[in-house]
Structure formats: structure tokens, C-alpha cells
Short mmCIF file of C-alpha atoms (C1' of nucleotides) in Angstrom, two decimals:
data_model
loop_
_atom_site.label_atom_id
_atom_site.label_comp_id
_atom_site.label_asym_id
_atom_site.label_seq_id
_atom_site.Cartn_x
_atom_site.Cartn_y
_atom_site.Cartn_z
CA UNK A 136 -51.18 226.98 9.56
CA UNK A 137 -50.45 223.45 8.01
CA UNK A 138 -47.72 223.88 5.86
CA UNK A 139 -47.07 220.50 5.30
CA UNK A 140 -49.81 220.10 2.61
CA UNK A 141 -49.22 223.81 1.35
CA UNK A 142 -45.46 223.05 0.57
CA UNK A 143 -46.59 219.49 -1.49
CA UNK A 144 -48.30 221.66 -3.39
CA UNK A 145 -45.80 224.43 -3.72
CA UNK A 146 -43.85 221.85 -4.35
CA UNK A 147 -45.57 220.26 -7.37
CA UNK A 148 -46.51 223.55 -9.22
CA UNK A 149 -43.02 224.43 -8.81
CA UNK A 150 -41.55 223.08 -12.09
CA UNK A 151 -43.69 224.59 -15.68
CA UNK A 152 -44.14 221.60 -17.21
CA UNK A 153 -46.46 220.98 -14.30
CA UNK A 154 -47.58 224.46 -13.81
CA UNK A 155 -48.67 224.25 -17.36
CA UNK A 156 -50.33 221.34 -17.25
CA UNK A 157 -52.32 223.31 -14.16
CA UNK A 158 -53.17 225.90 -16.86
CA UNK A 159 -54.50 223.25 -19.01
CA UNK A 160 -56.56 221.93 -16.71
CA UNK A 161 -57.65 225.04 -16.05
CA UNK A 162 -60.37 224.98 -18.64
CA UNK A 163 -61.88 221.75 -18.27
CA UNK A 164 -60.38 217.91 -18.08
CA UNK A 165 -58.40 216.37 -20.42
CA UNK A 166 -57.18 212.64 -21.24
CA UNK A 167 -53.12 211.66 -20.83
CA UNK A 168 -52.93 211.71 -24.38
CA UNK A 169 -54.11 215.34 -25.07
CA UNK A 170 -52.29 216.70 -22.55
CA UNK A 171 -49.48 215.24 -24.17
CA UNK A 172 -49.46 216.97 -27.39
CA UNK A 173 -48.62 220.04 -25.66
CA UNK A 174 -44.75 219.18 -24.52
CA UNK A 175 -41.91 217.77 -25.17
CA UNK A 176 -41.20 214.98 -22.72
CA UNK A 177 -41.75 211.46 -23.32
CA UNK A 178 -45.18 209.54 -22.25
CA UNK A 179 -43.54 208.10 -18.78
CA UNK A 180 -42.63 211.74 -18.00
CA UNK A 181 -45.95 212.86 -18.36
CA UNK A 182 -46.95 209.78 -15.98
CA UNK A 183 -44.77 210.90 -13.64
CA UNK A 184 -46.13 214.39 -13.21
CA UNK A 185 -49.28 213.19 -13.30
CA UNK A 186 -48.49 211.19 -10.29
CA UNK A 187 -46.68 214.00 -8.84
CA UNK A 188 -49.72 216.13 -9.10
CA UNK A 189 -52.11 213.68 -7.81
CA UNK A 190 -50.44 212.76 -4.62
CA UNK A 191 -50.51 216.48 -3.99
CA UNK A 192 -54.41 217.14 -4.44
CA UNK A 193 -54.12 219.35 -7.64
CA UNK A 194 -55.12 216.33 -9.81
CA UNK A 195 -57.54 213.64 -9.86
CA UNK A 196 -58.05 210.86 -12.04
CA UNK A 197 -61.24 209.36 -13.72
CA UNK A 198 -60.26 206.12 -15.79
CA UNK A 199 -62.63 205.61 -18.89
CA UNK A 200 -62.01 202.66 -20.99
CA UNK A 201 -58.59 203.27 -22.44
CA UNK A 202 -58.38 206.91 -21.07
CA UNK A 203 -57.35 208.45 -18.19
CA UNK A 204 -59.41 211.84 -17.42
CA UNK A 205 -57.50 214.41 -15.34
CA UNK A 206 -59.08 217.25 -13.80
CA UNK A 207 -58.04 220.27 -11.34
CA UNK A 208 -59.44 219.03 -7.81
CA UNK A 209 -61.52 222.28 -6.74
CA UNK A 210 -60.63 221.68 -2.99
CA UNK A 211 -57.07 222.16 -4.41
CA UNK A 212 -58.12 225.69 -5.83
CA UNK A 213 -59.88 226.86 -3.26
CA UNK A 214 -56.88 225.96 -0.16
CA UNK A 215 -54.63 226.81 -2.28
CA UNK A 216 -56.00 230.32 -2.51
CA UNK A 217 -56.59 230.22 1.33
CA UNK A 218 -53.24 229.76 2.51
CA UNK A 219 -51.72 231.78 0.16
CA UNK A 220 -54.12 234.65 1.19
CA UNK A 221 -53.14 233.48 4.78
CA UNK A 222 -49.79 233.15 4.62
CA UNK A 223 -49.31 236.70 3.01
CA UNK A 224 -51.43 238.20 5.13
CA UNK A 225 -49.58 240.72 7.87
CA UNK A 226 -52.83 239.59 10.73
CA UNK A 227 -52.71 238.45 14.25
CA UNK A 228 -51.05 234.98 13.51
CA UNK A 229 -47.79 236.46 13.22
CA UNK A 230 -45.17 234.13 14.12
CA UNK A 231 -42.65 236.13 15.45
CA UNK A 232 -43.60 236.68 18.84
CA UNK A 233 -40.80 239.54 19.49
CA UNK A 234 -42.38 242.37 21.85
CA UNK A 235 -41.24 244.71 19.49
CA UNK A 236 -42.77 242.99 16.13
CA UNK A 237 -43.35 245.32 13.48
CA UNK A 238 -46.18 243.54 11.93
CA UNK A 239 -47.72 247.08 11.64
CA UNK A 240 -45.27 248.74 9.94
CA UNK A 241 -45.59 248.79 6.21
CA UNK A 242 -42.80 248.45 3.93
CA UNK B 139 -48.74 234.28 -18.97
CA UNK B 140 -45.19 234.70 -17.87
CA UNK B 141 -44.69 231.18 -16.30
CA UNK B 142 -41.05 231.95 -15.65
CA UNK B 143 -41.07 234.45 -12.55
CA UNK B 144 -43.61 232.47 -11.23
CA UNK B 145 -41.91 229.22 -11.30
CA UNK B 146 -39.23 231.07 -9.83
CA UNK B 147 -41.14 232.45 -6.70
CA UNK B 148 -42.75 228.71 -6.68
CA UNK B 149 -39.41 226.95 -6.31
CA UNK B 150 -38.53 229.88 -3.43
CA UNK B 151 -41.37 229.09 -1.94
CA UNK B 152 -41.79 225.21 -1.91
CA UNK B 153 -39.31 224.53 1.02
CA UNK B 154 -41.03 224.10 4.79
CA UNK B 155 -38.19 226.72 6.19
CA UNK B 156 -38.18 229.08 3.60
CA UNK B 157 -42.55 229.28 3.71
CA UNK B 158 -41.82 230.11 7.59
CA UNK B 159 -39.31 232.83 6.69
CA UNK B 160 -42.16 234.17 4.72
CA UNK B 161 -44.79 233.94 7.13
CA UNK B 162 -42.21 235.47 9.73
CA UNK B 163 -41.84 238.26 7.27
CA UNK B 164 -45.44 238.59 6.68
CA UNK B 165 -45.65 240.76 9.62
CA UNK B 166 -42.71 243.14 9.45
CA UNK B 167 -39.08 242.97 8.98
CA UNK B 168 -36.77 240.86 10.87
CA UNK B 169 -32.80 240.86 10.77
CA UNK B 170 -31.35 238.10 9.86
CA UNK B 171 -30.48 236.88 13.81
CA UNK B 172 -34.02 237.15 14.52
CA UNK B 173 -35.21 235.17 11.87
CA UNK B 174 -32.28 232.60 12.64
CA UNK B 175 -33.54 232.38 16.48
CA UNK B 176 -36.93 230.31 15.05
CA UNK B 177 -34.52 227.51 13.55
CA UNK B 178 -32.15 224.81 14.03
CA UNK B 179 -30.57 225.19 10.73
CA UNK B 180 -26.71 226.89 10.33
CA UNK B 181 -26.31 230.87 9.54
CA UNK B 182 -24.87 230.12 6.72
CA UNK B 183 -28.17 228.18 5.43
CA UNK B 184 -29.98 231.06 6.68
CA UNK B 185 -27.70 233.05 4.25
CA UNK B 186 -28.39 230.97 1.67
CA UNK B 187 -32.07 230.78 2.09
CA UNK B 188 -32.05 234.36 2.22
CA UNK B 189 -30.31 234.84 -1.26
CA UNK B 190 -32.89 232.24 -2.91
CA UNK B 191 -35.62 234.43 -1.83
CA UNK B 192 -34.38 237.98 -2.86
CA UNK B 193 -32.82 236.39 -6.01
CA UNK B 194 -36.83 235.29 -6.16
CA UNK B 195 -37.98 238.89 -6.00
CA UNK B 196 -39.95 237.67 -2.64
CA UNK B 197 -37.61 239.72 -0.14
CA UNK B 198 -35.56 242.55 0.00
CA UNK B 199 -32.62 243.64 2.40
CA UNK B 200 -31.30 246.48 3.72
CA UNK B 201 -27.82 247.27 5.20
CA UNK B 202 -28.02 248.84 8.71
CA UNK B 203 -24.64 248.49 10.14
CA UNK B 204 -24.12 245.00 11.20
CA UNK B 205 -27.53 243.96 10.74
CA UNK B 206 -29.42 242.62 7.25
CA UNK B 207 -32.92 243.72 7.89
CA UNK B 208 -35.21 241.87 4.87
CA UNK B 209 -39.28 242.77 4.12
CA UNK B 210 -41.46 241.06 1.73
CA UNK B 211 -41.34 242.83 -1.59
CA UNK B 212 -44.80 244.20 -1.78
CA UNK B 213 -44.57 243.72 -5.30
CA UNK B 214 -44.10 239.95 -4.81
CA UNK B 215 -47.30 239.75 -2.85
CA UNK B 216 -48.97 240.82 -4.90
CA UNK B 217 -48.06 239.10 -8.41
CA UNK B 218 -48.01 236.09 -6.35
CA UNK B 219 -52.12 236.57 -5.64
CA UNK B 220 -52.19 237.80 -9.25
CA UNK B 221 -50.94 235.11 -10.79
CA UNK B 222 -52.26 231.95 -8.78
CA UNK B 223 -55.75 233.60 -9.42
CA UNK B 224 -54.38 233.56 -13.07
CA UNK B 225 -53.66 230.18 -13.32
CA UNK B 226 -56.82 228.74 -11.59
CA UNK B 227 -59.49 230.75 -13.42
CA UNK B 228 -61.19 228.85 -15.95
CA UNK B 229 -61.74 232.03 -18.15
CA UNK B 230 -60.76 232.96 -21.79
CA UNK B 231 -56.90 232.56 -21.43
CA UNK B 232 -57.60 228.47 -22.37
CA UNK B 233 -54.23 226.79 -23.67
CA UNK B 234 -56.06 223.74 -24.49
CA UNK B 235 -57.05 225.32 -27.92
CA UNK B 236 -58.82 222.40 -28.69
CA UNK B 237 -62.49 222.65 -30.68
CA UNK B 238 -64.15 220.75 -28.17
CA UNK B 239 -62.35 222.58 -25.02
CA UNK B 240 -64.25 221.57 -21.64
CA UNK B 241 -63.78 225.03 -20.19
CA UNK B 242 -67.03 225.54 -19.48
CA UNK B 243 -67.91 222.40 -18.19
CA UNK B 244 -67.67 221.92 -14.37
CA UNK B 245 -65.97 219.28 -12.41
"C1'" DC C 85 -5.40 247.49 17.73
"C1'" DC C 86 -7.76 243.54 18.94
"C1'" DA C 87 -11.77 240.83 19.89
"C1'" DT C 88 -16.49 240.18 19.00
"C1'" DT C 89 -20.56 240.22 16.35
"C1'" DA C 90 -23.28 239.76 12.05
"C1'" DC C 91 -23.33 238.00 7.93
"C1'" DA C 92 -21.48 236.14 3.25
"C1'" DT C 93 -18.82 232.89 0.38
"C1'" DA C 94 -16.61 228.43 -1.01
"C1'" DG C 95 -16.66 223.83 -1.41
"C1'" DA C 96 -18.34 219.24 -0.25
"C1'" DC C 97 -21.93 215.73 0.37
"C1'" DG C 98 -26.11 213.12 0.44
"C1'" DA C 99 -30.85 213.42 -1.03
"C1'" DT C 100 -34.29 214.51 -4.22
"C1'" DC C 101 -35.78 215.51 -8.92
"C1'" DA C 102 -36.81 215.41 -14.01
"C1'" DT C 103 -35.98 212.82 -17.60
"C1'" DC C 104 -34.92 208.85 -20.32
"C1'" DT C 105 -35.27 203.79 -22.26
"C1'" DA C 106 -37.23 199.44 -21.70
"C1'" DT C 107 -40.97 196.92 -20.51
"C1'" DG C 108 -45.58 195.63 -18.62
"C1'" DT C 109 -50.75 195.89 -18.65
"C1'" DA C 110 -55.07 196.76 -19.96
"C1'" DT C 111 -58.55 198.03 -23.59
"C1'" DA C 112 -60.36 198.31 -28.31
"C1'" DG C 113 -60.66 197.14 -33.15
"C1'" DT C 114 -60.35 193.83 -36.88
"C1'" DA D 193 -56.05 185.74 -31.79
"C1'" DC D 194 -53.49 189.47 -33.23
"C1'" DT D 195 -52.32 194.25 -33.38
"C1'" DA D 196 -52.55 198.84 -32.03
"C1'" DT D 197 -53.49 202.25 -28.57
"C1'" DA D 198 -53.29 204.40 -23.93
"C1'" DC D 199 -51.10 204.47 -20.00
"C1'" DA D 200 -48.19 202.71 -15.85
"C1'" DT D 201 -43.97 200.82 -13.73
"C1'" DA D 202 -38.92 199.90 -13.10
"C1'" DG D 203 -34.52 201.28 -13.10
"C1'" DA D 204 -30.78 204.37 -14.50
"C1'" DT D 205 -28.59 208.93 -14.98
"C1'" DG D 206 -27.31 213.65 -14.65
"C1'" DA D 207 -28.79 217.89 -12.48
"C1'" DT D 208 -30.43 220.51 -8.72
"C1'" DC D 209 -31.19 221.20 -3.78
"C1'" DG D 210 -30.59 221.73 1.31
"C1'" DT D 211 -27.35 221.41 4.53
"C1'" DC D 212 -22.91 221.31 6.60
"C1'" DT D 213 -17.93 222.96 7.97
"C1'" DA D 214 -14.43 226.14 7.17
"C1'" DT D 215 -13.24 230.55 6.15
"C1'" DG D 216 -13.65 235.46 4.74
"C1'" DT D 217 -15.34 240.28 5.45
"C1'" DA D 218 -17.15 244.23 7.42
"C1'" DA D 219 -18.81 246.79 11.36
"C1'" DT D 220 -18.70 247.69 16.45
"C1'" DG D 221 -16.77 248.24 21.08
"C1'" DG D 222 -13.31 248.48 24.52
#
DNA sequence: CCATTACATAGACGATCATCTATGTATAGT
DNA sequence: ACTATACATAGATGATCGTCTATGTAATGG
């Protein structure tokens, strides 16, 4: 498995500001400035994690006039689900390689 | 939705050694020599790893004499699944709460 | 007992991160 | 043209993170 694009990822839902920006995003695309209104942080933050998200596939961008339109990528939903279902999984990839691996043995 | 124990288990997992532990424990338990044999890290950032991810509710340990042997939680695995499917759905939980919310609208 | 093995803890260090203020750059309205 | 709006970029700062070395602790074996 490729975890280099799996841990970006990780990486970038791993603080909830972003996560709930995911959430918003969730139900449809919104501009910079709507997202906004739901935190805190100043506007460059927001920029930031916008930027943070995009570089890791969660997020792309769609500039109209003044706005910036963000939306969930749904390549980004549906690998994300796939390695997570993979990595999880106790199958035949198993890394171990020890003779005596107890990948059958439930916990 | 509780964002916090999620971020948590996030953070855990959004490190390239820690996502291996993970898959390593995906198929059975390991002690903690075994698990060290797959890196070139120090023990004691094994040990450290280690506490991240039980202090993440991801893995558990068990005494036996000299050895630690961890396991996934089971629990983990599952409220893992639970909430990324959660987050990504585009159904009624909508934080948006604005009148004209895109949920329904595709990307 | 003493040495070895398996692991944890303490403290330090450099790198990365989230956030800020200040400023720049388009676009739109008057 | 001027002003306001929407957003990006630059640079700084304090906090967190991953890793290390040194050391401690507990269990095992001769």
C-alpha cells in the first residue's frame, strides 16, 4: 500500500479546524468567505488550510470572479475510504512476515 | 459529531511509522521487539510511538513477563470506519446551516 | 547475586506546524 | 479613478512533534 499519499491526508484532517472544514464541505461547496464565518482564525489562516488541504487531494478550487469555490475532491473520499478499509483489514497483505503471525487470531 | 477522539486517532495515525505499526498490527499482535525488527528507529521511539497510540485508544498492551504484546483495539477500528464514513456523507448532519446549503448538489 | 534482556522515562534538539500581522493582488461597484 | 471586497503571500513566533542519548526498572537465567 502507498502510504505516502494516505499519511498527507492523515496528515491534513488531523487538526479540527480542518476536519471541520471537511464536514462543511461535506454538504456541498462553499466560497473562502463562508467558510469563514464558521471559526475563529484570521482570513490568512483559513488560506493556509485551504492550501494545506489542497496539496493533499481533499480540496479543490474553482475561482469565480472574486470567489474562490472549494469543494471535497470525490477521488479523495473514495481512497480515503479504501485504504482505510485496507489498512484495517487483518487479509493476506500482512506485513509481518513472522512464520508464526497471528493474523488469525482475533483479539 | 465528537471531533475530538477523532482528531486524536488522526494525529496517531498521520505519521509514516506509526501507519506501519498499524498495518503490522492489523494482522495479530506483535511484542514490542517484533514490531521494532521492521525499523531503523531507537526502542525508545518505539516506546514512545507505542504510548501515542494506546493513549489514542488505537492499541492496547498486555504484560507477559518481559514482553509488551499490543493488538488493535477493536473498538478503534471500528469508530475509525464509523466516523470517516461520518464525516464524508453528504446526508442530514450539514454544518453549513446556510438557506441555500449545496448539499444536494453534486460535484 | 549478577548479567542480560525487554521495555519505559527524562531531557535535549532540530524540524514542522498553526497562528498572527502586514502587505500584495485581483475583482467589482460607484 | 477610487474604494471596498475577497483572497493570497511573506515573514515571524510560540507550540508541538519525532528522534536521539542516557539512564532507570523489572523480569529472566545461570
Amino acid at each position: 500500500m502507498d502510504y505516502q499519499n494516505y499519511v498527507q491526508m492523515l496528515k491534513a484532517m488531523a487538526d479540527p479546524n480542518r476536519l471541520k472544514i471537511i464536514d462543511l464541505l461535506s454538504c456541498g461547496s462553499l466560497c473562502a468567505c463562508d467558510i469563514l464565518q464558521h471559526f475563529d482564525f484570521s482570513q490568512p489562516t483559513l488560506s493556509h488550510h485551504m492550501k494545506v488541504l489542497q496539496n493533499a487531494g481533499i480540496v479543490f478550487a474553482v475561482k469565480d470572479g472574486k470567489w474562490q469555490h472549494y469543494s471535497l475532491q470525490k477521488r479523495f473520499v473514495q481512497e480515503f475510504k479504501q485504504n482505510t478499509d485496507q489498512l484495517l483489514a487483518a487479509d493476506e497483505h500482512c506485513l509481518c512476515q513472522r512464520s508464526d503471525c497471528e493474523k488469525d487470531v482475533a483479539n
